[in-house]
Coordinates of C-alpha atoms in Angstrom, one line a residue:
Chain Y
X1 CA 14.1 14.5 -14.7
X2 CA 12.5 12.5 -11.9
X3 CA 10.3 9.7 -13.2
X4 CA 7.3 10.4 -10.9
X5 CA 3.9 8.7 -11.0
X6 CA 2.6 11.5 -13.2
X7 CA 5.8 12.0 -15.2
X8 CA 4.6 10.2 -18.4
X9 CA 1.2 11.0 -19.9
X10 CA 0.2 7.6 -21.0
X11 CA -2.4 5.1 -19.7
X12 CA 0.3 2.4 -19.2
X13 CA 2.7 4.4 -17.1
X14 CA 0.8 4.2 -13.8
X15 CA 0.3 0.5 -14.4
X16 CA 4.0 0.1 -15.1
X17 CA 4.9 2.2 -12.0
X18 CA 2.6 0.0 -9.8
X19 CA 3.9 -3.2 -11.2
X20 CA 7.6 -2.2 -10.8
X21 CA 7.5 -0.3 -7.5
X22 CA 4.6 -2.4 -6.1
X23 CA 4.4 -5.9 -7.4
X24 CA 8.1 -6.6 -8.4
X25 CA 9.5 -4.9 -5.3
X26 CA 7.5 -7.2 -3.1
X27 CA 7.3 -10.5 -5.0
X28 CA 11.1 -10.5 -5.4
X29 CA 11.4 -11.1 -1.6
X30 CA 8.6 -13.8 -1.7
X31 CA 10.3 -15.7 -4.5
X32 CA 13.7 -15.4 -2.8
X33 CA 12.1 -16.7 0.3
X34 CA 10.8 -19.8 -1.6
X35 CA 14.2 -20.3 -3.2
X36 CA 16.1 -20.0 0.1
X37 CA 13.5 -21.9 2.2
X38 CA 15.3 -25.2 1.5
X39 CA 18.8 -23.7 1.9
X40 CA 19.2 -21.2 4.7
X41 CA 18.0 -20.6 8.3
X42 CA 15.7 -17.7 9.2
X43 CA 17.8 -16.8 12.3
X44 CA 20.9 -15.3 10.8
X45 CA 22.3 -11.9 12.0
X46 CA 21.7 -10.2 8.6
X47 CA 18.0 -11.3 8.8
X48 CA 17.6 -9.6 12.2
X49 CA 19.1 -6.4 10.9
X50 CA 16.8 -6.5 7.8
X51 CA 13.8 -7.2 9.9
X52 CA 14.5 -4.2 12.2
X53 CA 15.1 -1.9 9.2
X54 CA 11.7 -3.0 7.7
X55 CA 10.0 -2.5 11.0
X56 CA 11.4 1.1 11.3
X57 CA 10.4 1.8 7.7
X58 CA 6.8 0.8 8.2
X59 CA 6.7 2.6 11.5
X60 CA 7.8 5.8 9.8
X61 CA 4.9 5.4 7.4
X62 CA 2.5 5.0 10.4
X63 CA 3.9 8.1 12.0
X64 CA 3.4 10.1 8.8
X65 CA -0.2 8.7 8.4
X66 CA -1.0 10.1 11.9
X67 CA 0.9 13.4 11.7
X68 CA 0.4 14.3 8.0
X69 CA -2.8 12.5 6.9
X70 CA -4.7 13.2 3.7
X71 CA -8.4 13.7 2.9
X72 CA -11.0 13.8 5.6
X73 CA -8.6 12.9 8.4
X74 CA -6.5 16.0 7.6
X75 CA -9.4 18.1 8.9
X76 CA -9.0 16.8 12.5
X77 CA -6.6 18.5 15.0
X78 CA -3.1 16.9 15.3
X79 CA -3.5 16.6 19.1
X80 CA -6.7 14.6 18.6
X81 CA -5.1 12.1 16.2
X82 CA -2.0 11.6 18.4
X83 CA -4.2 11.3 21.5
X84 CA -6.5 8.8 19.8
X85 CA -3.6 6.7 18.6
X86 CA -1.9 6.8 22.0
X87 CA -5.2 5.8 23.8
X88 CA -5.8 3.0 21.3
X89 CA -2.3 1.7 21.7
X90 CA -2.6 1.9 25.6
X91 CA -5.9 -0.1 25.4
X92 CA -4.2 -2.6 23.1
X93 CA -1.4 -3.2 25.6
X94 CA -3.8 -3.2 28.6
X95 CA -6.1 -5.8 26.9
X96 CA -3.1 -8.2 26.6
X97 CA -2.4 -7.3 22.9
X98 CA -5.9 -7.7 21.5
X99 CA -5.9 -5.7 18.2
X100 CA -9.6 -5.4 18.0
X101 CA -9.7 -3.6 21.4
X102 CA -6.9 -1.2 20.4
X103 CA -8.5 -0.3 17.1
X104 CA -11.9 0.2 18.7
X105 CA -10.6 2.4 21.5
X106 CA -8.7 4.6 19.1
X107 CA -11.7 5.0 16.8
X108 CA -13.9 5.8 19.8
X109 CA -11.6 8.6 21.0
X110 CA -11.3 10.0 17.5
X111 CA -15.0 10.0 17.0
X112 CA -15.7 11.5 20.4
X113 CA -13.1 14.3 19.7
X114 CA -14.7 15.1 16.3
X115 CA -18.2 15.1 17.8
X116 CA -17.1 17.5 20.6
X117 CA -15.4 19.9 18.2
X118 CA -18.5 20.1 16.0
Chain G
X1 CA -9.6 -25.0 -11.0
X2 CA -5.8 -25.4 -10.8
X3 CA -4.5 -28.9 -9.8
X4 CA -2.6 -28.1 -6.7
X5 CA -0.9 -31.4 -6.1
X6 CA 0.0 -34.3 -8.4
X7 CA -2.5 -36.6 -6.6
X8 CA -5.4 -34.1 -7.1
X9 CA -8.0 -36.3 -5.5
X10 CA -11.4 -35.0 -4.6
X11 CA -10.0 -34.1 -1.2
X12 CA -7.9 -31.2 -2.7
X13 CA -11.1 -29.4 -3.5
X14 CA -12.5 -30.2 -0.1
X15 CA -9.4 -28.7 1.6
X16 CA -9.5 -25.6 -0.7
X17 CA -13.1 -25.1 0.5
X18 CA -12.0 -25.5 4.2
X19 CA -9.3 -22.9 3.7
X20 CA -11.7 -20.6 2.1
X21 CA -14.2 -20.8 4.9
X22 CA -11.4 -20.3 7.5
X23 CA -11.0 -16.8 6.0
X24 CA -14.2 -15.8 7.8
X25 CA -12.7 -15.2 11.2
X26 CA -11.7 -12.3 13.6
X27 CA -8.3 -11.9 12.0
X28 CA -10.0 -11.8 8.6
X29 CA -12.3 -9.1 9.8
X30 CA -9.5 -7.0 11.3
X31 CA -7.7 -7.3 8.0
X32 CA -10.8 -6.1 6.1
X33 CA -10.9 -3.1 8.4
X34 CA -7.4 -2.3 7.3
X35 CA -8.4 -2.6 3.6
X36 CA -11.3 -0.2 4.3
X37 CA -8.6 2.3 5.5
X38 CA -6.5 1.6 2.5
X39 CA -9.3 2.3 0.1
X40 CA -9.8 5.7 1.7
X41 CA -6.1 6.4 1.7
X42 CA -5.7 5.5 -2.0
X43 CA -8.8 7.5 -3.1
X44 CA -7.7 10.6 -1.1
X45 CA -4.2 10.3 -2.5
X46 CA -5.7 10.5 -6.1
X47 CA -5.4 6.9 -7.2
X48 CA -8.1 5.7 -9.6
X49 CA -10.3 2.7 -8.7
X50 CA -8.4 0.6 -11.2
X51 CA -5.1 1.6 -9.8
X52 CA -6.2 0.9 -6.3
X53 CA -7.5 -2.6 -7.1
X54 CA -4.3 -3.3 -9.1
X55 CA -2.3 -2.5 -6.0
X56 CA -4.4 -4.9 -3.9
X57 CA -4.1 -7.7 -6.4
X58 CA -0.5 -7.3 -7.5
X59 CA 1.2 -6.2 -4.2
X60 CA -1.0 -7.8 -1.5
X61 CA 1.1 -6.5 1.4
X62 CA -0.5 -3.6 3.2
X63 CA 2.6 -2.0 4.6
X64 CA 4.2 -2.0 1.1
X65 CA 1.0 -0.6 -0.5
X66 CA 0.9 2.2 2.1
X67 CA 4.6 2.9 1.4
X68 CA 3.9 3.0 -2.3
X69 CA 1.0 5.4 -1.9
X70 CA 3.2 7.6 0.4
X71 CA 6.0 7.6 -2.2
X72 CA 3.7 8.6 -5.0
X73 CA 2.1 11.3 -2.9
X74 CA 5.5 12.7 -2.0
X75 CA 6.4 12.9 -5.7
X76 CA 9.2 10.3 -5.4
X77 CA 10.7 9.0 -8.6
X78 CA 10.3 5.4 -9.8
X79 CA 13.7 4.3 -8.5
X80 CA 13.2 5.8 -5.0
X81 CA 9.8 4.2 -4.9
X82 CA 11.2 0.8 -5.8
X83 CA 13.9 1.1 -3.1
X84 CA 11.4 2.2 -0.4
X85 CA 8.8 -0.5 -1.2
X86 CA 11.6 -3.2 -1.5
X87 CA 12.9 -2.2 2.0
X88 CA 9.3 -2.4 3.4
X89 CA 8.9 -5.9 1.8
X90 CA 12.1 -7.5 3.0
X91 CA 10.2 -8.9 6.0
X92 CA 8.3 -11.1 3.5
X93 CA 11.4 -13.2 2.8
X94 CA 11.9 -14.7 6.3
X95 CA 8.1 -15.1 6.6
X96 CA 8.0 -17.2 3.3
X97 CA 11.1 -19.1 4.5
X98 CA 9.2 -20.2 7.6
X99 CA 5.9 -21.0 5.9
X100 CA 6.9 -22.8 2.8
X101 CA 8.7 -25.8 4.4
X102 CA 5.5 -26.3 6.5
X103 CA 3.3 -26.6 3.5
X104 CA 5.5 -28.4 1.0
X105 CA 4.6 -32.0 0.7
X106 CA 6.4 -34.9 -1.0
X107 CA 4.2 -34.5 -4.1
X108 CA 4.1 -30.7 -4.3
X109 CA 5.2 -29.5 -7.7
X110 CA 8.1 -27.1 -7.7
X111 CA 6.2 -24.1 -9.1
X112 CA 3.4 -24.3 -6.6
X113 CA 5.1 -22.6 -3.6
X114 CA 6.2 -19.8 -6.0
X115 CA 2.6 -19.2 -7.1
X116 CA 1.3 -19.4 -3.5
X117 CA 4.0 -17.1 -2.1
X118 CA 2.5 -14.2 -3.9
X119 CA -0.4 -14.5 -1.5
X120 CA 1.7 -14.6 1.7
X121 CA 1.1 -11.6 3.9
X122 CA 0.8 -11.3 7.7
X123 CA -2.8 -12.5 8.2
X124 CA -2.8 -15.7 6.1
X125 CA 0.7 -16.4 7.4
X126 CA -0.4 -16.3 11.1
X127 CA -3.6 -18.2 10.4
X128 CA -2.1 -21.0 8.4
X129 CA 0.8 -21.5 10.8
X130 CA -1.8 -21.9 13.6
X131 CA -3.8 -24.4 11.7
X132 CA -1.2 -26.5 9.8
X133 CA -0.5 -28.9 12.7
X134 CA -4.2 -30.1 12.3
X135 CA -4.1 -30.4 8.5
X136 CA -2.5 -33.4 6.7
X137 CA 0.7 -32.3 4.9
X138 CA -0.6 -33.3 1.5
X139 CA -3.6 -31.0 2.0
X140 CA -1.8 -27.9 3.2
X141 CA -1.1 -26.3 -0.2
X142 CA -4.8 -26.7 -1.1
X143 CA -5.9 -25.3 2.3
X144 CA -3.6 -22.3 2.0
X145 CA -4.7 -21.6 -1.6
X146 CA -8.4 -21.6 -0.4
X147 CA -7.6 -19.3 2.5
X148 CA -5.4 -16.9 0.5
X149 CA -7.7 -16.6 -2.5
X150 CA -10.7 -16.0 -0.3
X151 CA -9.0 -13.3 1.7
X152 CA -7.9 -11.6 -1.5
X153 CA -11.2 -11.8 -3.2
X154 CA -13.1 -10.5 -0.2
X155 CA -10.7 -7.6 0.3
X156 CA -10.8 -6.6 -3.4
X157 CA -14.5 -6.3 -3.0
X158 CA -14.1 -4.3 0.2
X159 CA -11.7 -1.9 -1.5
X160 CA -14.0 -1.5 -4.5
X161 CA -17.1 -0.8 -2.4
X162 CA -15.4 1.6 0.0
X163 CA -13.7 3.4 -2.8
X164 CA -17.0 4.0 -4.6
X165 CA -18.9 4.8 -1.4
X166 CA -16.4 7.2 0.2
X167 CA -17.7 10.5 -1.4
X168 CA -21.2 9.7 0.0
X169 CA -20.0 9.1 3.5
X170 CA -20.0 12.0 6.1
X171 CA -16.6 13.5 6.7
X172 CA -16.2 12.3 10.3
X173 CA -16.9 8.7 9.2
X174 CA -14.5 9.0 6.3
X175 CA -11.8 10.3 8.8
X176 CA -12.5 7.3 11.0
X177 CA -12.2 4.9 8.1
X178 CA -8.8 6.3 7.1
X179 CA -7.6 6.2 10.7
X180 CA -8.1 2.4 10.7
X181 CA -4.9 1.9 8.7
X182 CA -2.4 3.4 11.1
X183 CA -4.1 1.8 14.1
X184 CA -4.1 -1.6 12.3
X185 CA -0.3 -1.3 11.8
X186 CA 0.5 0.2 15.2
X187 CA -1.0 -2.8 16.9
X188 CA -0.1 -5.6 14.4
X189 CA 3.5 -4.5 14.1
X190 CA 4.0 -4.5 17.9
X191 CA 2.5 -8.0 18.1
X192 CA 4.7 -9.3 15.3
X193 CA 8.0 -7.9 16.7
X194 CA 10.2 -10.9 17.6
X195 CA 13.0 -9.2 19.5
X196 CA 13.0 -6.3 21.9
X197 CA 14.9 -4.3 19.4
X198 CA 11.8 -4.6 17.2
X199 CA 9.9 -2.4 19.6
X200 CA 12.8 0.1 19.6
X201 CA 12.7 0.1 15.7
X202 CA 9.0 0.8 15.9
X203 CA 9.4 3.7 18.3
X204 CA 12.3 5.2 16.3
X205 CA 10.4 4.9 13.1
X206 CA 7.1 6.4 14.3
X207 CA 9.0 9.5 15.6
X208 CA 11.6 9.8 12.8
X209 CA 9.1 9.5 10.0
X210 CA 7.2 12.8 10.7
X211 CA 10.4 14.6 11.9
X212 CA 12.3 13.8 8.7
X213 CA 9.2 14.6 6.6
X214 CA 9.7 18.2 7.6
X215 CA 13.4 18.1 6.4
X216 CA 13.3 15.6 3.4
X217 CA 9.7 15.5 2.1
X218 CA 10.7 13.1 -0.8
X219 CA 13.0 10.7 1.0
X220 CA 11.6 10.8 4.5
X221 CA 10.3 7.2 4.7
X222 CA 13.5 5.8 3.4
X223 CA 15.7 7.9 5.6
X224 CA 13.6 7.2 8.7
X225 CA 13.6 3.5 8.0
X226 CA 17.3 3.3 7.5
X227 CA 18.2 5.5 10.5
X228 CA 15.6 3.8 12.7
X229 CA 16.8 0.4 11.6
X230 CA 20.4 1.2 12.3
X231 CA 19.6 2.7 15.8
X232 CA 17.5 -0.4 16.6
X233 CA 20.2 -2.8 15.4
X234 CA 22.8 -0.9 17.6
X235 CA 20.3 -1.3 20.5
X236 CA 20.0 -5.0 19.7
X237 CA 23.8 -5.5 19.8
X238 CA 24.2 -3.5 23.0
X239 CA 21.4 -5.4 24.7
X240 CA 23.0 -8.8 23.7
X241 CA 26.5 -7.7 24.7
X242 CA 25.2 -6.9 28.2
X243 CA 23.4 -10.2 28.7

């Protein structure tokens, strides 16, 4: 049996799930960071590999959020979401990496697309 | 109020206050927009308000929170979820290793960096590294505590308000709010990449995530992260061998 988020019908199970898969899984790295901060350098080869793996993992989540979204966003066409994300990203790069510009541009394209469809 | 340093003079409180007011800034606002997106994401994924706030308080790292929501939504088991979230959080270790030596003073108690490390995430990390050179070393833990606690308190409020308001918001607005999360990460991740291979890792991940989702709905994030990370690391080695 897989121990999913809904596997155990008890109030404490989702709390336990979040504390294990959420809090413990992140704080372990923070505590190790404090422990190692006096002992090791940040620039080792293993660190580079781990950083790349973590980047790819989060990027995979971003890709899924755009291609397979949930809720209200799922009602919009895939091409619009990909187009809005691409436009926002291009604006971000064009504006010498200003996040606010990229986010605003993406939202503007998304809203314009939804408004034209309706 | 917790005594942050052994010489808790009145100035510790003053620096805590300065840190707290530093939270009101453009990066702070952008972070709040990402939490607006997270509130929508968590609600649409079926998390209760309590569970959503528990994630904010106990995880306090948006990428890991989004991975956790994704794993639960995909029906992953506890072990798979722990592995996926752990991999997404590895990046916190080098971040903490960079920040802690900057804020540890001669009088800092040993447990203080452990307590403060729970609050380390991208926004407060960048903001404090920028400001530390202008802050006396003995005041840095107080300043960081103020900044971090304020950011967390404000975003807990944001998540609660958006979670409760979401059903009353028109669908196009709700769609726009949820879209804030991927855009926040798309831009912040690119800005945080230190080596060129980081950009390759991002490109691989963005494409492999959805592709593998079709093949392996329960292990897509993990598989895409590992495959993308390995490809990007190969890219890194090849690029370095050439130069």
